[in-house]
PDB file of C-alpha atoms and ligand atoms in Angstrom:
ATOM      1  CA  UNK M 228       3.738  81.477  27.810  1.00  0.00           C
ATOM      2  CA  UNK M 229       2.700  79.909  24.691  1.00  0.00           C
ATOM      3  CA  UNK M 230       0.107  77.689  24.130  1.00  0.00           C
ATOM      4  CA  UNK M 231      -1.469  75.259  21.717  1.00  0.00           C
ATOM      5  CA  UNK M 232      -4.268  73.749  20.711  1.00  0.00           C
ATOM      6  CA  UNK M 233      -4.455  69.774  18.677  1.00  0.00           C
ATOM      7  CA  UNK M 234      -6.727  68.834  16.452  1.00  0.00           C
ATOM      8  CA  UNK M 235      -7.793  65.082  16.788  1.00  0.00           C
ATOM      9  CA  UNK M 236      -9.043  63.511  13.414  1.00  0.00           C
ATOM     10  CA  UNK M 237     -10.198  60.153  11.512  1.00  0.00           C
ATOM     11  CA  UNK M 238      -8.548  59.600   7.901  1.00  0.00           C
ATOM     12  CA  UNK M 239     -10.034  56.796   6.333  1.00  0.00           C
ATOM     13  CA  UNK M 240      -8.698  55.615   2.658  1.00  0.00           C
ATOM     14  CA  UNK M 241     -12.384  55.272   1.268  1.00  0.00           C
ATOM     15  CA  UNK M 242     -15.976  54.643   1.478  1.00  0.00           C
ATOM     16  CA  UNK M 243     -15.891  50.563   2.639  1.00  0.00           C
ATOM     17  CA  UNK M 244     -13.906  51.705   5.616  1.00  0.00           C
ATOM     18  CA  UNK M 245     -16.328  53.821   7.071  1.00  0.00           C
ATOM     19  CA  UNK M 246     -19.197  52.816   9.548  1.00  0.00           C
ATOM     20  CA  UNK M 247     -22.339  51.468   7.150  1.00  0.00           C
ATOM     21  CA  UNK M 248     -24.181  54.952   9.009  1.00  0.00           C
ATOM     22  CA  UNK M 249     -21.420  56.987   7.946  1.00  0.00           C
ATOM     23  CA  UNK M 250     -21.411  55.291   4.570  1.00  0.00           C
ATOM     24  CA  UNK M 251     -24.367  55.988   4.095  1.00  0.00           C
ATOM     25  CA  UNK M 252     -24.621  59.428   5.167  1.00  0.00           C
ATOM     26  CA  UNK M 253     -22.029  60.297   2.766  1.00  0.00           C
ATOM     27  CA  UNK M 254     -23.591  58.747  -0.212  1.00  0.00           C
ATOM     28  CA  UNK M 255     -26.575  60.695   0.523  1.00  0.00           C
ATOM     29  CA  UNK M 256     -24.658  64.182  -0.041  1.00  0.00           C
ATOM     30  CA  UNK M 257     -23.163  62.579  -3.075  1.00  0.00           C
ATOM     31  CA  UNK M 258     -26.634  62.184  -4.009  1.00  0.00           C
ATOM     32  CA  UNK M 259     -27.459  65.496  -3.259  1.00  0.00           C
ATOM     33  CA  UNK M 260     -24.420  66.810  -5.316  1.00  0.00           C
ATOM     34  CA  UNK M 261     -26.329  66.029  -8.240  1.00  0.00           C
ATOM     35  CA  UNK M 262     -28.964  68.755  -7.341  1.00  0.00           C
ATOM     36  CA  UNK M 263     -26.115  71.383  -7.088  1.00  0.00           C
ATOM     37  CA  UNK M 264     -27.094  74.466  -8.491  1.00  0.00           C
ATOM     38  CA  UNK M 265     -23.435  75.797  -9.519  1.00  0.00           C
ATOM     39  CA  UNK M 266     -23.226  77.635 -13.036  1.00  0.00           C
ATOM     40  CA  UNK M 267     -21.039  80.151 -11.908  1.00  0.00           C
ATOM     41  CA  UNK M 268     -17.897  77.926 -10.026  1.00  0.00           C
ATOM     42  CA  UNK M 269     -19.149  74.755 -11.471  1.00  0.00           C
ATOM     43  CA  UNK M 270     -18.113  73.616  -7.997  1.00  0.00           C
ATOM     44  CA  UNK M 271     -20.868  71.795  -6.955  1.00  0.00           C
ATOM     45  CA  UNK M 272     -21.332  70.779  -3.237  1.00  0.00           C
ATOM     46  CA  UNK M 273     -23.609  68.419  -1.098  1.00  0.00           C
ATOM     47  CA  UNK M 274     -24.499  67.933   2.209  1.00  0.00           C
ATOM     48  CA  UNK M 275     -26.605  65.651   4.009  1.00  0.00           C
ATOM     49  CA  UNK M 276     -27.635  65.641   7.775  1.00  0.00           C
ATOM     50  CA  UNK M 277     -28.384  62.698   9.547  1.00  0.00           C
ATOM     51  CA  UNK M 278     -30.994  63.822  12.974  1.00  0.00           C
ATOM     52  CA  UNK M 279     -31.538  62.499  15.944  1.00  0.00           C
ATOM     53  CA  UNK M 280     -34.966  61.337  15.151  1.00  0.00           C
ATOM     54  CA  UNK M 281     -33.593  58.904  12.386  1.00  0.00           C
ATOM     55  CA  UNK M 282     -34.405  61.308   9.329  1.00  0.00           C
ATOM     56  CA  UNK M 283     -31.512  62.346   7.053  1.00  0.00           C
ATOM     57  CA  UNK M 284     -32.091  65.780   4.826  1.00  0.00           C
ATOM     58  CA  UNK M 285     -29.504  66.653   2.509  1.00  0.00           C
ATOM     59  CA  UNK M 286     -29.001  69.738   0.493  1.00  0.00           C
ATOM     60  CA  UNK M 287     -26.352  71.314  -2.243  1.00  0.00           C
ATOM     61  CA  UNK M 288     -25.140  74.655  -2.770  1.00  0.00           C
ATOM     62  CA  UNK M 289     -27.298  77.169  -5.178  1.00  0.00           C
ATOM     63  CA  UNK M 290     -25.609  80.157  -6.173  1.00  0.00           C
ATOM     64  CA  UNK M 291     -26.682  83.257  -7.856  1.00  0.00           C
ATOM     65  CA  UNK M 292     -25.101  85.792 -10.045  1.00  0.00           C
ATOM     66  CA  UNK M 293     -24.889  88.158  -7.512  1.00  0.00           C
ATOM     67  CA  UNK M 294     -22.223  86.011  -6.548  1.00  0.00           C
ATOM     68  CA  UNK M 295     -22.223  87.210  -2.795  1.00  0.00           C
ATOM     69  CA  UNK M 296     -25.837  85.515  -2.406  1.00  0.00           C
ATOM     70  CA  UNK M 297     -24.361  82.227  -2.965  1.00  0.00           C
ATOM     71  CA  UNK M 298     -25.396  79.276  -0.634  1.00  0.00           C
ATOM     72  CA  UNK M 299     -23.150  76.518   0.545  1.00  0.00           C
ATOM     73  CA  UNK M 300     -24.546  72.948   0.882  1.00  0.00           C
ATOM     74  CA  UNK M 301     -23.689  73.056   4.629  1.00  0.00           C
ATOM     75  CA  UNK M 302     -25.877  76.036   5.507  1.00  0.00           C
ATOM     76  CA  UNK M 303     -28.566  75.190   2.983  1.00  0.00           C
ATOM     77  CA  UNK M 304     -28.703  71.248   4.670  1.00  0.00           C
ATOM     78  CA  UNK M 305     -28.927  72.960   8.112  1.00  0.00           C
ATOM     79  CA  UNK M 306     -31.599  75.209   7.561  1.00  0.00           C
ATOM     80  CA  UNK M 307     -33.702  72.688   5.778  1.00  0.00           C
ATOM     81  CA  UNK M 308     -33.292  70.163   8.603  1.00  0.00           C
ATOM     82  CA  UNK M 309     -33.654  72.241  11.295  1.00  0.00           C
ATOM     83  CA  UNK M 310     -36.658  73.622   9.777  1.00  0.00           C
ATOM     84  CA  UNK M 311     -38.274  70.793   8.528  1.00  0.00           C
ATOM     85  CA  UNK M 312     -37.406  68.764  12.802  1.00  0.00           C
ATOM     86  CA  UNK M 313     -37.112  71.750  14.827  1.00  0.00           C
ATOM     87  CA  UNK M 314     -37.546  69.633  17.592  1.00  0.00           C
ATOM     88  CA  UNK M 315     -34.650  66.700  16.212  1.00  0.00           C
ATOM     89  CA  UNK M 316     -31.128  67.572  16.925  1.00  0.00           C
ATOM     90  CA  UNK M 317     -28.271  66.988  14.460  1.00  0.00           C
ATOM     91  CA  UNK M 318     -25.782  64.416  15.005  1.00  0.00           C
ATOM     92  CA  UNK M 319     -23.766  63.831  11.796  1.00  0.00           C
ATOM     93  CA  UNK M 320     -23.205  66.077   8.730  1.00  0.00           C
ATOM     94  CA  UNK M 321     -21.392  64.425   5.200  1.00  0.00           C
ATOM     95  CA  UNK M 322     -20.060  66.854   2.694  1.00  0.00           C
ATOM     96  CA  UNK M 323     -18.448  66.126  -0.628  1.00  0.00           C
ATOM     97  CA  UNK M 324     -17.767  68.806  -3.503  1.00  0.00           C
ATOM     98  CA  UNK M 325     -16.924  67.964  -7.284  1.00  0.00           C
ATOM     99  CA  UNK M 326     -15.797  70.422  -9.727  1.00  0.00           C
ATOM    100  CA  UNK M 327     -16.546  70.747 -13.916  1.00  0.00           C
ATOM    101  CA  UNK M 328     -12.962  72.512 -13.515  1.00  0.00           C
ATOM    102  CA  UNK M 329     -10.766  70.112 -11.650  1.00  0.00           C
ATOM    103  CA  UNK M 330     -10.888  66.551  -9.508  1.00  0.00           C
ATOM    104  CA  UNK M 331     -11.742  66.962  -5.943  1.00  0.00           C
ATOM    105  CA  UNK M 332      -9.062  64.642  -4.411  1.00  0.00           C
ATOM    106  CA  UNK M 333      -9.156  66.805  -0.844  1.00  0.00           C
ATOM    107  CA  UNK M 334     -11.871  66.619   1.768  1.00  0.00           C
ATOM    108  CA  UNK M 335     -14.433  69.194   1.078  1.00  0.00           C
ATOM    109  CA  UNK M 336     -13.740  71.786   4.066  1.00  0.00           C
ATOM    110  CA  UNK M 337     -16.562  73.833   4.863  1.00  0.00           C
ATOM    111  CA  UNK M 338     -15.823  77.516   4.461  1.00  0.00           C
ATOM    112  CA  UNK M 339     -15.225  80.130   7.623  1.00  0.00           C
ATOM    113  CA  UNK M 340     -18.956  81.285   7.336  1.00  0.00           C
ATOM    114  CA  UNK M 341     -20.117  77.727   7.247  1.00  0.00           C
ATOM    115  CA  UNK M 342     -17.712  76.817  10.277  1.00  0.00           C
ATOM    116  CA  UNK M 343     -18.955  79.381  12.341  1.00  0.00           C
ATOM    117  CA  UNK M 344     -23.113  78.314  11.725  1.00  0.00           C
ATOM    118  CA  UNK M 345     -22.463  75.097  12.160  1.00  0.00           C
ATOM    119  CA  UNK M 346     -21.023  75.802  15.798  1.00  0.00           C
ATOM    120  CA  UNK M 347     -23.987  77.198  16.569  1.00  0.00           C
ATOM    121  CA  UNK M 348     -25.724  74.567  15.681  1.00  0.00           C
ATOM    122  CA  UNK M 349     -23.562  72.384  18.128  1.00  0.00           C
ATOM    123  CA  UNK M 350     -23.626  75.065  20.981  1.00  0.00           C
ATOM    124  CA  UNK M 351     -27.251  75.416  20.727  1.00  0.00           C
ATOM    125  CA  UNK M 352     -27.954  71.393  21.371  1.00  0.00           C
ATOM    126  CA  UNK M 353     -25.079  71.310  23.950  1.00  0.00           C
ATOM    127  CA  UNK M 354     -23.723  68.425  21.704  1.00  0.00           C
ATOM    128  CA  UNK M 355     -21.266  66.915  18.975  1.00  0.00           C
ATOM    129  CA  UNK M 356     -21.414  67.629  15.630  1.00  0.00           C
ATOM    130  CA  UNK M 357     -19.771  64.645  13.578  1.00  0.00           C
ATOM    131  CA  UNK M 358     -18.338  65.977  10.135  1.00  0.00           C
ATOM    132  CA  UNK M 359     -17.601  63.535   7.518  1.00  0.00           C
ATOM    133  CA  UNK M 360     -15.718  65.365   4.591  1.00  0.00           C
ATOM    134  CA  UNK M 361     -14.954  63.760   1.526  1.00  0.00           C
ATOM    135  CA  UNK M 362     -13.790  65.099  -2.150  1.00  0.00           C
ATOM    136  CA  UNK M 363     -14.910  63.531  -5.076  1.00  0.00           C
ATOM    137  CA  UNK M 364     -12.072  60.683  -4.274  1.00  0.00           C
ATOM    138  CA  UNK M 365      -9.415  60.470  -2.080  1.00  0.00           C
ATOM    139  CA  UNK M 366      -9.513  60.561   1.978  1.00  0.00           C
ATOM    140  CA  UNK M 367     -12.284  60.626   4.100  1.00  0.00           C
ATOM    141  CA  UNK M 368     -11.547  63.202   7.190  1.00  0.00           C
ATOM    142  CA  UNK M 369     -14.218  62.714  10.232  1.00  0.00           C
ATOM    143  CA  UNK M 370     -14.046  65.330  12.786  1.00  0.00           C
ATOM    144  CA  UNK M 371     -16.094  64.366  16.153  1.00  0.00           C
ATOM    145  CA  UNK M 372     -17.180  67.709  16.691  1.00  0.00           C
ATOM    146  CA  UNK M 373     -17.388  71.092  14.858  1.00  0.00           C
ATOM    147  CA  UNK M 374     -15.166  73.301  17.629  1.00  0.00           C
ATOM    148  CA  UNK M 375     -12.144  71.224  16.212  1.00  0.00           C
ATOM    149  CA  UNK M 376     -12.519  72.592  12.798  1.00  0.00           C
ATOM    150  CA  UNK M 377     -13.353  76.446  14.740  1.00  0.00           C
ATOM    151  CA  UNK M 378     -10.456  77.049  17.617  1.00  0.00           C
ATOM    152  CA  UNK M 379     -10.999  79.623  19.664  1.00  0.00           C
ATOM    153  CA  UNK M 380     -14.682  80.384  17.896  1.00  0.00           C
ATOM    154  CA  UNK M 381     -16.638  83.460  19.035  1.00  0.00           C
ATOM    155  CA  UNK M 382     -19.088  81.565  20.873  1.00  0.00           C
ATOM    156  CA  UNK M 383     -22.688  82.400  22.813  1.00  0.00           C
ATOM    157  CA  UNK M 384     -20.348  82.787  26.092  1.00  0.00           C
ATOM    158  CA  UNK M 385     -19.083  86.087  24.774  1.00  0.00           C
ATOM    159  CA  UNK M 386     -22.120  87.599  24.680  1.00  0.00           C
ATOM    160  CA  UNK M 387     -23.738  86.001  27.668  1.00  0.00           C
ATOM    161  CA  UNK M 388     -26.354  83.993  27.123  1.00  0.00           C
ATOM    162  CA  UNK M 389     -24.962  80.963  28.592  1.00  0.00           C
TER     163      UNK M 389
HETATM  164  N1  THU J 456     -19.356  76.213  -1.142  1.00  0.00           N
HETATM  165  C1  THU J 456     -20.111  75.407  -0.346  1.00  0.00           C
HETATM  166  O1  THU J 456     -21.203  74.966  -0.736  1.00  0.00           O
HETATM  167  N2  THU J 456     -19.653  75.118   0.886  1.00  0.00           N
HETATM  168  C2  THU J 456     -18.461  75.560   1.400  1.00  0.00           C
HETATM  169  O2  THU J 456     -18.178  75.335   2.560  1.00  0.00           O
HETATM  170  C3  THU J 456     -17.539  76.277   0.537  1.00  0.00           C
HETATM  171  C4  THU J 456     -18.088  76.753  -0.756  1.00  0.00           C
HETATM  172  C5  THU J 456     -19.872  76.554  -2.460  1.00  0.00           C
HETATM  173  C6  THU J 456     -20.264  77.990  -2.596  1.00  0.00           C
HETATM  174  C7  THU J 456     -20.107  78.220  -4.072  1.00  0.00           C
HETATM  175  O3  THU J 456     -21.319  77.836  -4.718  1.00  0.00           O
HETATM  176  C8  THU J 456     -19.025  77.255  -4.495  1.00  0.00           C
HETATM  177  O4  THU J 456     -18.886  76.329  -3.435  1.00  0.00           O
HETATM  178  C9  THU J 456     -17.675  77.902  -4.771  1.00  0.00           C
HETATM  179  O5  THU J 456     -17.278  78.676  -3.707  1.00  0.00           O
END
């Protein structure tokens, strides 16, 4: 037997096609881009999470030259929200890289490790994680939940606990 499994996704051709929320959102991690800490890859990414209490936090990557101990913007923007509103849930996350190196003309994909925390974010509020990925131009890709970007994820099933 073989099987598959689709990926349903939004492409948008820029910012003024997007929802004003969404917009926004995304401007927000282009903001927080700026605060990139990123000497090393002069890849500089930002994220910014909007909650379900109405407050956005946004964060950028900050890496290290121990260059295993670098952060990504994703992971940094999750634990800062979800510390600051333990009690808020997160609804939508925007993510847009630029490089010193290169132009960003792809969506900024968040990496495997990032993936894999933010579906534990979704599993853990039982909810859909919106992802709004952008480069520093070119398409907009909006995924309505992280588990599309994460087939087959190792998940809190496999251990139990749900
Ligand atoms: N990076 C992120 O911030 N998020 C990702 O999902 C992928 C990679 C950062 C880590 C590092 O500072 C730089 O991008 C190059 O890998």
């Amino acid at each position: 037997m073989r099987r598959t499994y689709q990926i349903v996704f939004s492409e948008y051709a820029g910012t003024e096609a997007l929802p004003p929320d969404d917009r926004q959102l995304l401007a927000a991690a282009v903001n927080a881009l700026e605060k990139s800490y990123a000497p090393y890859s002069g890849f500089r990414v930002g994220a910014a999470a909007r909650l379900s209490n109405g407050a956005v936090v946004s964060g950028a990557n900050f890496e290290n030259v121990a260059y295993p101990m670098c952060l990504c913007a994703e992971r940094s923007t999750v634990a800062a929200a979800l510390s600051q509103y333990p009690e808020a849930r997160i609804t939508t996350l925007a993510v847009t890289a630029a490089s010193t190196k290169h132009p960003v003309t792809s969506p900024a994909m968040p990496c495997g490790a990032c993936r894999q925390v933010l579906f534990e974010v979704e599993q853990k509020y039982g909810q859909p994680l919106r992802l709004i990925l952008q480069g520093q131009a070119g398409p907009i890709w909006v995924f309505e939940r992280v588990s599309d970007l994460l087939p087959l994820a190792f998940g809190p099933e496999m251990l139990r606990f749900v």
